[in-house]
């Protein structure tokens, strides 16, 4: 009888919402895992590691500006929407502020990217790929995942992202047939995100009747200033997370960037799975902070266990990706160790300190880790190539995760 009561409790009230969100995002992340497993070997076989490296280099440039256009709203707007999700007036105000600020930073980003393409010789040489990657930024800015996550209706995130993945999967096999088609990879990826972003805006307008309200410039400026600490906290990790690959492509060449990105993609599959759990619980922990201890225990066990998976399955991975790089196992092992540090950051940074609005504390920790990473990235890649990129990325994640764990121990020790 006790088990029966527990079962019904799980599927009622907030537990039901958590389960629905977990199932929705799990379905999405299942596709996020499945699509690369299907397309990556095909792409590497058709266009090769070098051209794949060009595509990754263009995407890496866009990633810097994705963090700028997002301006931390995945955290702050989600947090605000989760608190005021029953107040239509507040939701209209939050939506309008987010939309106008995102649009402002989007315009700024597109101007800067265009300038860089014409100024940097390596970018100009592959300008078609870089320009085909730009609509990806527009779609990313339009996509209102922060809103759906805040109201805990993640099924819309799932449905829209599944549409992107299915579109990408079908069109990749239809149109990318030879090495010269590598630019289509970027274009097709961008088209999928752009369409999903537009559809997301339509759902907000039609399903939830969200409308624009008049926002004074002073209010926008206040919102920009208030969000700045978390923006730094979200943007700075992009520097360490993205720069290792970006600089590897510029220093060692597109081939080695392609190898590094292919190996990293396997580890990222596990990080996607861990991140989904973090995203599901973030709105819930904003309202039920007492649940953190249980959440912490489960996540730390899970993260520790998951970090050994890629290492155990190295041989199938090597065969699947047709890896010929002689240090592939070492690179994979180093990146796999970073999984546990990524988990520490998600647990103690996003779902403990940010939930308790300790934004500046997290920002300080992030800045320290990133500065160390940026100081080391060039010498590590110059001397060790792909291996150096892996070491730098894992070291940065270690500094991020362990730094916040240390701060957490201080807090609970008070």
mmCIF file of C-alpha atoms in Angstrom:
data_model
loop_
_atom_site.group_PDB
_atom_site.id
_atom_site.type_symbol
_atom_site.label_atom_id
_atom_site.label_comp_id
_atom_site.label_asym_id
_atom_site.label_seq_id
_atom_site.Cartn_x
_atom_site.Cartn_y
_atom_site.Cartn_z
ATOM 1 C CA UNK A 1 0.000 0.000 0.000
ATOM 2 C CA UNK A 2 2.893 2.371 0.773
ATOM 3 C CA UNK A 3 4.326 1.784 -2.693
ATOM 4 C CA UNK A 4 0.952 2.539 -4.203
ATOM 5 C CA UNK A 5 0.721 5.841 -2.325
ATOM 6 C CA UNK A 6 4.228 6.771 -3.422
ATOM 7 C CA UNK A 7 3.338 5.999 -7.017
ATOM 8 C CA UNK A 8 0.267 8.244 -6.979
ATOM 9 C CA UNK A 9 2.196 10.983 -5.208
ATOM 10 C CA UNK A 10 4.778 10.881 -7.978
ATOM 11 C CA UNK A 11 2.146 11.475 -10.627
ATOM 12 C CA UNK A 12 0.275 14.244 -8.862
ATOM 13 C CA UNK A 13 0.964 17.948 -8.407
ATOM 14 C CA UNK A 14 4.521 19.133 -8.813
ATOM 15 C CA UNK A 15 5.918 15.605 -9.106
ATOM 16 C CA UNK A 16 3.758 15.119 -12.177
ATOM 17 C CA UNK A 17 5.141 18.336 -13.689
ATOM 18 C CA UNK A 18 8.703 17.200 -13.016
ATOM 19 C CA UNK A 19 8.058 13.827 -14.619
ATOM 20 C CA UNK A 20 6.376 15.375 -17.663
ATOM 21 C CA UNK A 21 9.262 17.802 -18.115
ATOM 22 C CA UNK A 22 11.833 15.049 -17.646
ATOM 23 C CA UNK A 23 10.108 12.799 -20.181
ATOM 24 C CA UNK A 24 9.755 15.683 -22.662
ATOM 25 C CA UNK A 25 13.370 16.755 -22.441
ATOM 26 C CA UNK A 26 14.562 13.141 -22.322
ATOM 27 C CA UNK A 27 12.826 12.516 -25.636
ATOM 28 C CA UNK A 28 14.529 15.613 -27.007
ATOM 29 C CA UNK A 29 17.948 14.694 -25.681
ATOM 30 C CA UNK A 30 17.446 11.178 -26.973
ATOM 31 C CA UNK A 31 17.299 12.703 -30.440
ATOM 32 C CA UNK A 32 20.240 14.990 -29.585
ATOM 33 C CA UNK A 33 22.191 11.848 -28.839
ATOM 34 C CA UNK A 34 20.844 9.798 -31.739
ATOM 35 C CA UNK A 35 21.259 12.389 -34.519
ATOM 36 C CA UNK A 36 25.041 12.868 -34.079
ATOM 37 C CA UNK A 37 25.480 9.108 -33.822
ATOM 38 C CA UNK A 38 23.736 8.756 -37.185
ATOM 39 C CA UNK A 39 25.100 11.780 -39.050
ATOM 40 C CA UNK A 40 28.649 12.197 -37.723
ATOM 41 C CA UNK A 41 30.180 9.043 -39.297
ATOM 42 C CA UNK A 42 28.396 9.851 -42.572
ATOM 43 C CA UNK A 43 29.603 13.481 -42.579
ATOM 44 C CA UNK A 44 33.174 12.527 -41.705
ATOM 45 C CA UNK A 45 33.159 9.953 -44.500
ATOM 46 C CA UNK A 46 31.686 12.315 -47.125
ATOM 47 C CA UNK A 47 33.409 15.643 -46.409
ATOM 48 C CA UNK A 48 36.367 14.441 -44.288
ATOM 49 C CA UNK A 49 37.876 15.705 -41.023
ATOM 50 C CA UNK A 50 39.351 18.828 -42.652
ATOM 51 C CA UNK A 51 36.102 20.199 -44.125
ATOM 52 C CA UNK A 52 34.247 19.163 -40.983
ATOM 53 C CA UNK A 53 36.808 21.276 -39.129
ATOM 54 C CA UNK A 54 35.873 24.298 -41.295
ATOM 55 C CA UNK A 55 32.209 23.853 -40.357
ATOM 56 C CA UNK A 56 33.109 23.530 -36.672
ATOM 57 C CA UNK A 57 35.307 26.652 -36.859
ATOM 58 C CA UNK A 58 32.391 28.674 -38.272
ATOM 59 C CA UNK A 59 30.056 27.322 -35.589
ATOM 60 C CA UNK A 60 32.633 28.141 -32.920
ATOM 61 C CA UNK A 61 32.618 31.775 -33.992
ATOM 62 C CA UNK A 62 28.824 31.865 -33.811
ATOM 63 C CA UNK A 63 28.872 30.298 -30.318
ATOM 64 C CA UNK A 64 30.624 33.348 -28.856
ATOM 65 C CA UNK A 65 27.799 35.548 -30.076
ATOM 66 C CA UNK A 66 25.090 33.110 -29.022
ATOM 67 C CA UNK A 67 26.189 33.766 -25.457
ATOM 68 C CA UNK A 68 25.970 37.519 -26.096
ATOM 69 C CA UNK A 69 22.489 37.420 -27.643
ATOM 70 C CA UNK A 70 21.250 35.140 -24.886
ATOM 71 C CA UNK A 71 22.574 37.620 -22.279
ATOM 72 C CA UNK A 72 21.983 35.123 -19.435
ATOM 73 C CA UNK A 73 18.205 35.022 -20.033
ATOM 74 C CA UNK A 74 18.260 31.221 -19.961
ATOM 75 C CA UNK A 75 18.875 31.682 -16.238
ATOM 76 C CA UNK A 76 17.376 35.040 -15.254
ATOM 77 C CA UNK A 77 14.286 35.043 -17.490
ATOM 78 C CA UNK A 78 13.586 31.385 -16.684
ATOM 79 C CA UNK A 79 13.873 32.215 -12.990
ATOM 80 C CA UNK A 80 11.523 35.202 -13.298
ATOM 81 C CA UNK A 81 8.961 33.377 -15.433
ATOM 82 C CA UNK A 82 8.911 30.430 -13.002
ATOM 83 C CA UNK A 83 8.048 32.834 -10.173
ATOM 84 C CA UNK A 84 5.427 34.919 -12.061
ATOM 85 C CA UNK A 85 4.017 32.286 -14.411
ATOM 86 C CA UNK A 86 0.474 32.941 -13.141
ATOM 87 C CA UNK A 87 0.698 36.709 -13.676
ATOM 88 C CA UNK A 88 -0.008 37.693 -17.310
ATOM 89 C CA UNK A 89 1.002 41.327 -16.804
ATOM 90 C CA UNK A 90 4.397 40.326 -15.428
ATOM 91 C CA UNK A 91 4.900 37.748 -18.182
ATOM 92 C CA UNK A 92 4.213 40.359 -20.874
ATOM 93 C CA UNK A 93 6.724 42.662 -19.229
ATOM 94 C CA UNK A 94 9.399 39.953 -18.925
ATOM 95 C CA UNK A 95 8.845 38.787 -22.523
ATOM 96 C CA UNK A 96 9.059 42.319 -23.933
ATOM 97 C CA UNK A 97 12.272 43.118 -22.078
ATOM 98 C CA UNK A 98 13.891 39.876 -23.179
ATOM 99 C CA UNK A 99 12.838 40.275 -26.810
ATOM 100 C CA UNK A 100 14.046 43.871 -27.163
ATOM 101 C CA UNK A 101 17.381 43.267 -25.436
ATOM 102 C CA UNK A 102 18.008 40.088 -27.444
ATOM 103 C CA UNK A 103 17.200 41.934 -30.682
ATOM 104 C CA UNK A 104 19.604 44.724 -29.790
ATOM 105 C CA UNK A 105 22.456 42.312 -29.124
ATOM 106 C CA UNK A 106 21.573 40.259 -32.222
ATOM 107 C CA UNK A 107 21.999 43.273 -34.511
ATOM 108 C CA UNK A 108 25.276 44.138 -32.808
ATOM 109 C CA UNK A 109 26.516 40.545 -33.167
ATOM 110 C CA UNK A 110 25.665 40.250 -36.869
ATOM 111 C CA UNK A 111 27.584 43.461 -37.617
ATOM 112 C CA UNK A 112 30.663 42.259 -35.727
ATOM 113 C CA UNK A 113 30.580 38.771 -37.310
ATOM 114 C CA UNK A 114 30.317 40.254 -40.818
ATOM 115 C CA UNK A 115 33.287 42.501 -40.101
ATOM 116 C CA UNK A 116 35.384 39.588 -38.817
ATOM 117 C CA UNK A 117 34.599 37.494 -41.904
ATOM 118 C CA UNK A 118 36.022 40.202 -44.157
ATOM 119 C CA UNK A 119 38.987 41.041 -41.906
ATOM 120 C CA UNK A 120 40.323 37.586 -40.937
ATOM 121 C CA UNK A 121 41.866 35.799 -43.967
ATOM 122 C CA UNK A 122 40.991 32.282 -42.719
ATOM 123 C CA UNK A 123 37.343 33.336 -42.344
ATOM 124 C CA UNK A 124 37.184 35.177 -45.664
ATOM 125 C CA UNK A 125 38.579 32.160 -47.509
ATOM 126 C CA UNK A 126 35.604 30.124 -46.253
ATOM 127 C CA UNK A 127 33.149 33.065 -46.175
ATOM 128 C CA UNK A 128 30.299 31.039 -47.701
ATOM 129 C CA UNK A 129 30.350 28.642 -44.731
ATOM 130 C CA UNK A 130 30.574 31.498 -42.221
ATOM 131 C CA UNK A 131 27.698 33.457 -43.761
ATOM 132 C CA UNK A 132 25.600 30.289 -43.975
ATOM 133 C CA UNK A 133 26.134 29.867 -40.214
ATOM 134 C CA UNK A 134 24.771 33.329 -39.338
ATOM 135 C CA UNK A 135 21.028 32.483 -39.569
ATOM 136 C CA UNK A 136 21.745 29.967 -36.800
ATOM 137 C CA UNK A 137 22.318 32.938 -34.497
ATOM 138 C CA UNK A 138 19.012 34.535 -35.521
ATOM 139 C CA UNK A 139 17.098 31.319 -34.851
ATOM 140 C CA UNK A 140 18.848 30.887 -31.522
ATOM 141 C CA UNK A 141 17.908 34.432 -30.460
ATOM 142 C CA UNK A 142 14.264 33.900 -31.452
ATOM 143 C CA UNK A 143 13.872 30.510 -29.791
ATOM 144 C CA UNK A 144 11.977 31.089 -26.498
ATOM 145 C CA UNK A 145 13.186 28.052 -24.561
ATOM 146 C CA UNK A 146 13.620 30.277 -21.486
ATOM 147 C CA UNK A 147 9.858 30.969 -21.514
ATOM 148 C CA UNK A 148 8.793 27.341 -21.922
ATOM 149 C CA UNK A 149 11.244 26.211 -19.269
ATOM 150 C CA UNK A 150 10.005 28.898 -16.870
ATOM 151 C CA UNK A 151 6.331 27.901 -17.209
ATOM 152 C CA UNK A 152 7.454 24.249 -17.058
ATOM 153 C CA UNK A 153 5.958 23.333 -20.423
ATOM 154 C CA UNK A 154 9.060 21.769 -21.871
ATOM 155 C CA UNK A 155 7.099 19.704 -24.340
ATOM 156 C CA UNK A 156 7.250 22.705 -26.675
ATOM 157 C CA UNK A 157 11.047 22.773 -26.423
ATOM 158 C CA UNK A 158 10.997 19.078 -27.252
ATOM 159 C CA UNK A 159 8.619 19.336 -30.211
ATOM 160 C CA UNK A 160 10.426 22.288 -31.784
ATOM 161 C CA UNK A 161 13.864 20.800 -31.291
ATOM 162 C CA UNK A 162 12.722 17.462 -32.653
ATOM 163 C CA UNK A 163 11.532 19.306 -35.750
ATOM 164 C CA UNK A 164 15.010 20.823 -36.120
ATOM 165 C CA UNK A 165 16.720 17.466 -35.724
ATOM 166 C CA UNK A 166 14.438 15.609 -38.127
ATOM 167 C CA UNK A 167 14.749 18.385 -40.725
ATOM 168 C CA UNK A 168 18.541 18.326 -40.358
ATOM 169 C CA UNK A 169 18.741 14.524 -40.485
ATOM 170 C CA UNK A 170 16.680 14.203 -43.654
ATOM 171 C CA UNK A 171 18.274 17.103 -45.541
ATOM 172 C CA UNK A 172 21.855 16.078 -44.679
ATOM 173 C CA UNK A 173 21.379 12.707 -46.376
ATOM 174 C CA UNK A 174 19.472 14.269 -49.279
ATOM 175 C CA UNK A 175 21.820 17.124 -50.151
ATOM 176 C CA UNK A 176 25.311 16.490 -48.734
ATOM 177 C CA UNK A 177 26.670 13.970 -51.222
ATOM 178 C CA UNK A 178 30.305 14.978 -51.781
ATOM 179 C CA UNK A 179 33.128 16.987 -50.219
ATOM 180 C CA UNK A 180 32.164 20.195 -52.058
ATOM 181 C CA UNK A 181 28.774 20.153 -50.308
ATOM 182 C CA UNK A 182 30.281 20.860 -46.887
ATOM 183 C CA UNK A 183 28.883 24.425 -46.855
ATOM 184 C CA UNK A 184 25.375 22.952 -47.019
ATOM 185 C CA UNK A 185 25.929 21.422 -43.574
ATOM 186 C CA UNK A 186 26.032 24.936 -42.068
ATOM 187 C CA UNK A 187 23.146 26.218 -44.170
ATOM 188 C CA UNK A 188 20.815 23.311 -43.326
ATOM 189 C CA UNK A 189 21.636 23.548 -39.630
ATOM 190 C CA UNK A 190 20.890 27.297 -39.686
ATOM 191 C CA UNK A 191 17.598 26.844 -41.529
ATOM 192 C CA UNK A 192 16.358 24.345 -38.957
ATOM 193 C CA UNK A 193 17.072 26.648 -36.017
ATOM 194 C CA UNK A 194 15.584 29.685 -37.769
ATOM 195 C CA UNK A 195 12.300 27.895 -38.518
ATOM 196 C CA UNK A 196 12.094 26.578 -34.933
ATOM 197 C CA UNK A 197 12.687 30.075 -33.554
ATOM 198 C CA UNK A 198 9.843 31.528 -35.623
ATOM 199 C CA UNK A 199 7.476 28.695 -34.636
ATOM 200 C CA UNK A 200 8.360 29.209 -30.966
ATOM 201 C CA UNK A 201 7.357 32.864 -31.177
ATOM 202 C CA UNK A 202 4.068 31.903 -32.831
ATOM 203 C CA UNK A 203 3.271 29.437 -30.015
ATOM 204 C CA UNK A 204 3.891 32.107 -27.385
ATOM 205 C CA UNK A 205 1.605 34.514 -29.227
ATOM 206 C CA UNK A 206 -1.204 32.042 -30.034
ATOM 207 C CA UNK A 207 -1.157 29.586 -27.113
ATOM 208 C CA UNK A 208 -0.269 31.891 -24.224
ATOM 209 C CA UNK A 209 -1.500 35.235 -25.593
ATOM 210 C CA UNK A 210 1.757 36.953 -24.703
ATOM 211 C CA UNK A 211 1.910 40.462 -26.100
ATOM 212 C CA UNK A 212 4.471 43.215 -26.390
ATOM 213 C CA UNK A 213 4.163 46.054 -23.916
ATOM 214 C CA UNK A 214 5.822 49.422 -24.067
ATOM 215 C CA UNK A 215 9.222 49.401 -22.370
ATOM 216 C CA UNK A 216 11.117 52.578 -21.654
ATOM 217 C CA UNK A 217 14.816 52.622 -22.486
ATOM 218 C CA UNK A 218 15.615 53.241 -18.823
ATOM 219 C CA UNK A 219 13.889 49.951 -17.889
ATOM 220 C CA UNK A 220 15.878 48.086 -20.532
ATOM 221 C CA UNK A 221 19.096 49.610 -19.251
ATOM 222 C CA UNK A 222 18.253 48.609 -15.672
ATOM 223 C CA UNK A 223 17.541 45.033 -16.845
ATOM 224 C CA UNK A 224 20.879 44.941 -18.699
ATOM 225 C CA UNK A 225 22.740 46.089 -15.579
ATOM 226 C CA UNK A 226 20.931 43.657 -13.273
ATOM 227 C CA UNK A 227 21.624 40.737 -15.605
ATOM 228 C CA UNK A 228 25.270 41.627 -16.130
ATOM 229 C CA UNK A 229 26.774 39.450 -13.329
ATOM 230 C CA UNK A 230 24.996 36.328 -14.594
ATOM 231 C CA UNK A 231 25.793 37.285 -18.187
ATOM 232 C CA UNK A 232 29.479 37.316 -17.266
ATOM 233 C CA UNK A 233 28.990 34.001 -15.497
ATOM 234 C CA UNK A 234 27.352 32.504 -18.621
ATOM 235 C CA UNK A 235 29.555 34.177 -21.243
ATOM 236 C CA UNK A 236 32.929 33.603 -19.628
ATOM 237 C CA UNK A 237 32.546 29.779 -19.646
ATOM 238 C CA UNK A 238 31.967 30.111 -23.391
ATOM 239 C CA UNK A 239 35.502 31.487 -23.597
ATOM 240 C CA UNK A 240 37.100 28.425 -22.012
ATOM 241 C CA UNK A 241 34.546 25.974 -23.441
ATOM 242 C CA UNK A 242 34.856 27.215 -27.006
ATOM 243 C CA UNK A 243 38.315 28.743 -27.270
ATOM 244 C CA UNK A 244 40.206 25.449 -26.978
ATOM 245 C CA UNK A 245 38.640 24.205 -30.214
ATOM 246 C CA UNK A 246 38.559 27.603 -31.898
ATOM 247 C CA UNK A 247 42.260 28.263 -31.286
ATOM 248 C CA UNK A 248 43.151 24.674 -32.189
ATOM 249 C CA UNK A 249 41.621 25.263 -35.630
ATOM 250 C CA UNK A 250 43.570 28.499 -36.127
ATOM 251 C CA UNK A 251 46.908 27.112 -34.859
ATOM 252 C CA UNK A 252 46.940 23.443 -35.865
ATOM 253 C CA UNK A 253 44.530 23.492 -38.807
ATOM 254 C CA UNK A 254 41.037 22.330 -39.697
ATOM 255 C CA UNK A 255 41.939 18.613 -39.740
ATOM 256 C CA UNK A 256 42.974 18.538 -36.075
ATOM 257 C CA UNK A 257 39.979 20.640 -35.106
ATOM 258 C CA UNK A 258 37.796 18.075 -36.886
ATOM 259 C CA UNK A 259 39.411 15.235 -34.919
ATOM 260 C CA UNK A 260 39.064 17.055 -31.584
ATOM 261 C CA UNK A 261 35.431 18.001 -32.271
ATOM 262 C CA UNK A 262 34.484 14.459 -33.312
ATOM 263 C CA UNK A 263 35.931 12.983 -30.087
ATOM 264 C CA UNK A 264 34.435 15.751 -27.977
ATOM 265 C CA UNK A 265 31.025 15.127 -29.538
ATOM 266 C CA UNK A 266 30.938 11.716 -27.844
ATOM 267 C CA UNK A 267 31.597 13.228 -24.402
ATOM 268 C CA UNK A 268 29.095 16.016 -25.085
ATOM 269 C CA UNK A 269 26.400 13.382 -25.551
ATOM 270 C CA UNK A 270 26.761 12.494 -21.861
ATOM 271 C CA UNK A 271 26.843 16.169 -20.855
ATOM 272 C CA UNK A 272 23.573 16.673 -22.750
ATOM 273 C CA UNK A 273 21.954 13.960 -20.641
ATOM 274 C CA UNK A 274 23.216 15.476 -17.365
ATOM 275 C CA UNK A 275 22.200 18.968 -18.423
ATOM 276 C CA UNK A 276 18.630 17.926 -19.080
ATOM 277 C CA UNK A 277 18.237 16.847 -15.452
ATOM 278 C CA UNK A 278 19.673 20.178 -14.329
ATOM 279 C CA UNK A 279 17.238 22.098 -16.551
ATOM 280 C CA UNK A 280 14.236 20.111 -15.328
ATOM 281 C CA UNK A 281 15.033 20.761 -11.678
ATOM 282 C CA UNK A 282 16.102 24.420 -11.972
ATOM 283 C CA UNK A 283 12.563 25.922 -11.896
ATOM 284 C CA UNK A 284 11.513 23.413 -9.224
ATOM 285 C CA UNK A 285 14.488 24.184 -6.964
ATOM 286 C CA UNK A 286 13.708 27.893 -7.258
ATOM 287 C CA UNK A 287 10.442 27.137 -5.445
ATOM 288 C CA UNK A 288 11.495 24.148 -3.314
ATOM 289 C CA UNK A 289 15.026 24.840 -2.115
ATOM 290 C CA UNK A 290 14.768 22.149 0.566
ATOM 291 C CA UNK A 291 14.899 19.454 -2.145
ATOM 292 C CA UNK A 292 18.496 20.367 -3.011
ATOM 293 C CA UNK A 293 20.184 17.761 -0.781
ATOM 294 C CA UNK A 294 18.406 14.868 -2.500
ATOM 295 C CA UNK A 295 19.073 16.379 -5.917
ATOM 296 C CA UNK A 296 22.766 16.846 -5.063
ATOM 297 C CA UNK A 297 23.234 13.238 -3.953
ATOM 298 C CA UNK A 298 21.600 11.722 -7.041
ATOM 299 C CA UNK A 299 23.476 13.973 -9.468
ATOM 300 C CA UNK A 300 26.916 13.406 -7.942
ATOM 301 C CA UNK A 301 26.502 9.636 -8.092
ATOM 302 C CA UNK A 302 25.223 9.864 -11.665
ATOM 303 C CA UNK A 303 27.982 12.204 -12.868
ATOM 304 C CA UNK A 304 30.715 10.086 -11.329
ATOM 305 C CA UNK A 305 29.339 6.928 -12.918
ATOM 306 C CA UNK A 306 28.862 8.475 -16.350
ATOM 307 C CA UNK A 307 32.450 9.718 -16.657
ATOM 308 C CA UNK A 308 33.775 6.175 -17.188
ATOM 309 C CA UNK A 309 31.408 5.271 -20.045
ATOM 310 C CA UNK A 310 33.375 6.762 -22.982
ATOM 311 C CA UNK A 311 36.618 5.224 -21.688
ATOM 312 C CA UNK A 312 35.086 1.744 -21.454
ATOM 313 C CA UNK A 313 33.698 1.997 -24.985
ATOM 314 C CA UNK A 314 36.760 3.510 -26.646
ATOM 315 C CA UNK A 315 37.278 0.764 -29.222
ATOM 316 C CA UNK A 316 33.725 0.932 -30.650
ATOM 317 C CA UNK A 317 34.030 4.741 -30.698
ATOM 318 C CA UNK A 318 37.353 4.559 -32.555
ATOM 319 C CA UNK A 319 35.901 2.200 -35.131
ATOM 320 C CA UNK A 320 32.685 4.178 -35.478
ATOM 321 C CA UNK A 321 34.425 7.512 -36.146
ATOM 322 C CA UNK A 322 37.291 5.938 -38.089
ATOM 323 C CA UNK A 323 39.815 7.681 -35.825
ATOM 324 C CA UNK A 324 43.418 7.420 -36.988
ATOM 325 C CA UNK A 325 44.890 10.011 -34.627
ATOM 326 C CA UNK A 326 47.375 8.143 -32.400
ATOM 327 C CA UNK A 327 46.409 9.959 -29.170
ATOM 328 C CA UNK A 328 42.665 9.509 -29.542
ATOM 329 C CA UNK A 329 42.296 7.360 -26.400
ATOM 330 C CA UNK A 330 44.193 9.853 -24.258
ATOM 331 C CA UNK A 331 42.125 12.767 -25.579
ATOM 332 C CA UNK A 332 38.888 10.882 -24.934
ATOM 333 C CA UNK A 333 39.991 9.921 -21.402
ATOM 334 C CA UNK A 334 40.945 13.483 -20.458
ATOM 335 C CA UNK A 335 37.658 14.888 -21.761
ATOM 336 C CA UNK A 336 35.727 12.143 -19.940
ATOM 337 C CA UNK A 337 37.229 13.151 -16.587
ATOM 338 C CA UNK A 338 35.729 16.594 -17.170
ATOM 339 C CA UNK A 339 32.221 15.098 -16.897
ATOM 340 C CA UNK A 340 32.379 14.942 -13.094
ATOM 341 C CA UNK A 341 33.587 18.561 -12.882
ATOM 342 C CA UNK A 342 30.778 19.634 -15.224
ATOM 343 C CA UNK A 343 28.342 17.928 -12.838
ATOM 344 C CA UNK A 344 29.802 19.779 -9.838
ATOM 345 C CA UNK A 345 29.250 23.101 -11.598
ATOM 346 C CA UNK A 346 25.661 22.276 -12.523
ATOM 347 C CA UNK A 347 24.834 21.101 -8.999
ATOM 348 C CA UNK A 348 26.500 23.799 -6.909
ATOM 349 C CA UNK A 349 26.568 26.668 -9.406
ATOM 350 C CA UNK A 350 23.320 26.632 -11.360
ATOM 351 C CA UNK A 351 21.063 24.785 -8.934
ATOM 352 C CA UNK A 352 22.403 26.011 -5.598
ATOM 353 C CA UNK A 353 24.077 29.419 -5.724
ATOM 354 C CA UNK A 354 22.126 30.869 -8.684
ATOM 355 C CA UNK A 355 18.869 29.612 -7.206
ATOM 356 C CA UNK A 356 19.814 31.524 -4.040
ATOM 357 C CA UNK A 357 20.766 34.550 -6.165
ATOM 358 C CA UNK A 358 24.457 34.371 -5.278
ATOM 359 C CA UNK A 359 25.169 35.552 -8.807
ATOM 360 C CA UNK A 360 28.341 37.490 -8.032
ATOM 361 C CA UNK A 361 29.882 34.591 -6.138
ATOM 362 C CA UNK A 362 29.420 32.296 -9.140
ATOM 363 C CA UNK A 363 30.672 35.039 -11.458
ATOM 364 C CA UNK A 364 33.889 35.436 -9.435
ATOM 365 C CA UNK A 365 34.566 31.702 -9.520
ATOM 366 C CA UNK A 366 33.883 31.600 -13.260
ATOM 367 C CA UNK A 367 36.205 34.523 -13.954
ATOM 368 C CA UNK A 368 39.089 32.909 -12.061
ATOM 369 C CA UNK A 369 38.697 29.586 -13.892
ATOM 370 C CA UNK A 370 38.402 31.264 -17.276
ATOM 371 C CA UNK A 371 41.389 33.594 -16.814
ATOM 372 C CA UNK A 372 43.580 30.604 -15.893
ATOM 373 C CA UNK A 373 42.246 28.687 -18.900
ATOM 374 C CA UNK A 374 42.845 31.557 -21.326
ATOM 375 C CA UNK A 375 46.402 32.030 -20.031
ATOM 376 C CA UNK A 376 47.184 28.352 -20.604
ATOM 377 C CA UNK A 377 45.279 27.628 -23.820
ATOM 378 C CA UNK A 378 47.850 28.977 -26.294
ATOM 379 C CA UNK A 379 50.955 27.274 -24.806
ATOM 380 C CA UNK A 380 49.068 23.999 -24.271
ATOM 381 C CA UNK A 381 47.818 23.862 -27.869
ATOM 382 C CA UNK A 382 51.142 25.078 -29.292
ATOM 383 C CA UNK A 383 53.076 22.285 -27.543
ATOM 384 C CA UNK A 384 50.535 19.464 -27.375
ATOM 385 C CA UNK A 385 48.008 20.168 -30.173
ATOM 386 C CA UNK A 386 44.759 18.213 -29.795
ATOM 387 C CA UNK A 387 45.895 16.810 -26.445
ATOM 388 C CA UNK A 388 46.552 20.338 -25.171
ATOM 389 C CA UNK A 389 43.036 21.447 -26.165
ATOM 390 C CA UNK A 390 41.569 18.532 -24.181
ATOM 391 C CA UNK A 391 43.744 19.275 -21.123
ATOM 392 C CA UNK A 392 42.783 22.951 -21.158
ATOM 393 C CA UNK A 393 39.061 22.260 -21.403
ATOM 394 C CA UNK A 394 39.083 19.703 -18.583
ATOM 395 C CA UNK A 395 41.278 21.913 -16.387
ATOM 396 C CA UNK A 396 38.847 24.807 -16.764
ATOM 397 C CA UNK A 397 35.913 22.569 -15.844
ATOM 398 C CA UNK A 398 37.848 21.322 -12.808
ATOM 399 C CA UNK A 399 38.492 24.870 -11.598
ATOM 400 C CA UNK A 400 34.829 25.778 -12.138
ATOM 401 C CA UNK A 401 33.332 22.744 -10.426
ATOM 402 C CA UNK A 402 35.777 22.354 -7.552
ATOM 403 C CA UNK A 403 35.751 26.088 -6.841
ATOM 404 C CA UNK A 404 31.980 26.096 -6.345
ATOM 405 C CA UNK A 405 32.084 22.891 -4.316
ATOM 406 C CA UNK A 406 34.606 24.553 -1.991
ATOM 407 C CA UNK A 407 32.334 27.613 -1.654
ATOM 408 C CA UNK A 408 29.375 25.352 -0.904
ATOM 409 C CA UNK A 409 31.288 23.612 1.894
ATOM 410 C CA UNK A 410 32.107 27.025 3.351
ATOM 411 C CA UNK A 411 28.444 28.054 3.220
ATOM 412 C CA UNK A 412 27.065 24.995 4.967
ATOM 413 C CA UNK A 413 29.876 25.134 7.497
ATOM 414 C CA UNK A 414 28.765 28.548 8.746
#
